[in-house]
Coordinates of C-alpha atoms in Angstrom, one line a residue:
L1 CA -14.3 11.6 -12.1
R2 CA -13.8 8.8 -9.7
V3 CA -10.4 7.2 -8.4
L4 CA -10.8 4.6 -6.5
S5 CA -12.2 2.3 -7.5
P6 CA -13.3 -0.9 -5.8
M7 CA -11.1 -4.2 -6.8
A8 CA -12.7 -6.9 -8.9
P9 CA -11.1 -10.3 -8.4
S10 CA -10.0 -10.6 -11.3
V11 CA -8.5 -7.6 -10.6
Y12 CA -7.1 -8.9 -7.1
Q13 CA -5.3 -11.9 -8.4
R14 CA -2.7 -10.3 -10.9
Y15 CA -2.7 -7.6 -8.4
L16 CA -2.3 -10.3 -6.1
L17 CA 0.4 -11.7 -7.6
A18 CA 2.9 -8.8 -8.5
A19 CA 2.1 -7.2 -5.2
V20 CA 3.7 -10.7 -3.2
A21 CA 6.7 -10.7 -5.5
E22 CA 7.2 -6.7 -5.0
Y23 CA 7.1 -6.9 -1.5
A24 CA 9.5 -9.7 -0.9
R25 CA 11.9 -7.6 -3.7
A26 CA 11.7 -4.5 -1.3
N27 CA 12.3 -6.7 1.9
V28 CA 15.3 -8.4 0.6
E29 CA 16.6 -4.8 -1.0
S30 CA 16.0 -3.5 2.4
G31 CA 18.1 -6.4 4.0
R32 CA 15.0 -8.1 6.1
W33 CA 15.3 -11.2 4.8
P34 CA 17.2 -13.2 3.0
K35 CA 16.6 -13.7 -1.3
D36 CA 15.9 -17.8 -1.0
E37 CA 13.2 -17.4 1.6
A38 CA 11.3 -14.1 1.4
L39 CA 8.6 -15.2 -1.3
K40 CA 7.6 -17.5 0.8
L41 CA 7.5 -15.0 3.7
S42 CA 5.8 -12.3 1.4
K43 CA 2.9 -14.6 0.3
D44 CA 2.9 -15.9 4.1
A45 CA 1.9 -11.8 4.9
F46 CA -1.1 -11.2 2.2
A47 CA -2.5 -14.9 3.3
K48 CA -2.2 -13.7 7.2
L49 CA -3.6 -10.3 6.1
L50 CA -6.0 -11.2 3.1
P51 CA -7.3 -14.8 4.7
R52 CA -10.8 -14.3 2.3
G53 CA -9.4 -11.9 -0.2
L54 CA -11.7 -9.2 -1.2
K55 CA -13.7 -10.5 1.0
T56 CA -11.6 -10.2 4.0
P57 CA -13.4 -7.9 6.3
N58 CA -11.0 -4.1 7.4
Q59 CA -9.9 -4.6 4.1
H60 CA -10.1 -2.6 1.8
L61 CA -8.7 -3.0 -2.0
F62 CA -8.8 -0.5 -4.7
E63 CA -7.9 0.5 -8.3
I64 CA -6.7 3.6 -8.8
M65 CA -7.9 5.2 -11.7
D66 CA -7.8 7.7 -15.2
G67 CA -10.9 8.0 -16.6
A68 CA -12.2 4.0 -18.0
K69 CA -7.8 3.4 -17.4
A70 CA -7.0 1.5 -14.2
V71 CA -3.2 3.4 -13.2
G72 CA -2.7 1.1 -10.2
A73 CA -4.2 0.0 -6.9
L74 CA -4.6 1.0 -4.0
W75 CA -4.6 -1.1 0.0
Y76 CA -6.1 0.4 3.1
T77 CA -7.1 -1.2 6.3
V78 CA -9.2 1.2 8.9
N79 CA -7.4 1.0 12.8
G80 CA -8.4 2.1 16.2
K81 CA -11.8 2.8 17.5
G82 CA -13.7 6.3 18.0
K83 CA -12.1 9.6 17.3
F84 CA -8.6 7.8 17.0
R85 CA -9.0 5.8 14.3
T86 CA -6.2 6.0 11.2
A87 CA -6.5 4.8 7.8
Y88 CA -3.3 2.3 7.2
I89 CA -1.9 2.1 3.7
Y90 CA -0.5 -1.4 2.8
D91 CA 0.3 -0.7 -0.4
I92 CA -0.2 1.6 -2.9
I93 CA 1.3 1.1 -6.2
V94 CA 1.1 3.0 -9.9
Y95 CA 2.1 0.7 -12.5
P96 CA 5.7 1.6 -14.5
E97 CA 4.0 2.7 -17.3
F98 CA 1.7 5.1 -15.6
R99 CA 4.7 6.8 -13.1
R100 CA 5.3 9.9 -12.9
Q101 CA 2.2 11.6 -13.4
G102 CA 0.3 12.3 -10.6
H103 CA -1.5 9.3 -10.2
A104 CA -0.2 8.1 -6.8
S105 CA -0.9 11.8 -5.6
R106 CA -4.7 11.7 -6.2
A107 CA -5.5 8.5 -4.7
L108 CA -4.2 9.8 -2.0
K109 CA -6.0 12.5 -1.7
A110 CA -9.2 11.0 -2.6
L111 CA -8.5 8.4 0.8
E112 CA -7.8 11.3 2.5
A113 CA -11.3 13.0 1.0
V114 CA -12.7 9.6 1.9
A115 CA -11.4 9.1 5.5
R116 CA -11.8 12.6 6.9
D117 CA -14.9 12.0 5.4
A118 CA -16.0 9.1 7.0
G119 CA -14.4 10.6 10.9
I120 CA -10.6 8.5 10.6
S121 CA -8.0 11.1 12.0
S122 CA -5.3 9.8 10.1
L123 CA -3.2 7.9 7.3
D124 CA -0.6 5.3 8.3
L125 CA 2.1 3.9 6.3
H126 CA 5.2 1.4 6.3
V127 CA 8.3 3.4 3.4
F128 CA 11.4 1.2 2.8
E129 CA 14.5 3.7 4.5
F130 CA 16.3 2.6 0.3
N131 CA 12.9 3.8 -1.7
R132 CA 13.5 7.7 -1.1
D133 CA 11.5 8.8 -4.2
A134 CA 7.9 7.2 -2.3
Q135 CA 9.2 9.4 0.6
T136 CA 9.9 12.2 -1.0
L137 CA 6.2 12.4 -2.9
Y138 CA 4.9 11.3 1.3
K139 CA 6.6 13.9 2.5
K140 CA 5.0 16.9 -0.1
L141 CA 1.2 15.8 0.8
G142 CA 2.3 16.4 4.2
F143 CA 3.4 13.0 6.0
R144 CA 5.8 13.0 8.5
T145 CA 8.3 10.0 10.2
T146 CA 6.5 9.3 13.2
G147 CA 9.1 6.5 14.1
M148 CA 12.0 4.2 12.1
N149 CA 12.7 0.5 12.2
M150 CA 16.3 0.0 12.2
A151 CA 18.4 -4.1 11.7
K152 CA 21.9 -4.4 12.3
A153 CA 23.1 -7.9 10.4
I154 CA 25.1 -10.0 12.2

């Protein structure tokens, strides 16, 4: 059964609303953005990365499927050229009612297979420091920390 299915336009609009709100919330929780500006900053970031929505070149948006049921979404882009191409995962989300059932693991393993077949050498992503559950999952799947952002409020 197919784990990743291309995102439909009707799904994209719902995904975008939820993803923008979640990214704003995560940036506030991490201390990166002030609460009163977070939603605008998030909307601006998504508009810059996805100016043509699903038709934005080199942006790949999928629904995570469990049989015929969509249980989440995954978005990545491909960076680099030649042997050093990476799939950068901008977002992976499993809808709350489907969490802790292995869907994120299945989606990342499916992406890994797709990427390997396309000659991509690594999967990269950012995870917020406060998101310990995601960090645990990524480490379990073989991801390792390659850098760290730090900030000091003044």
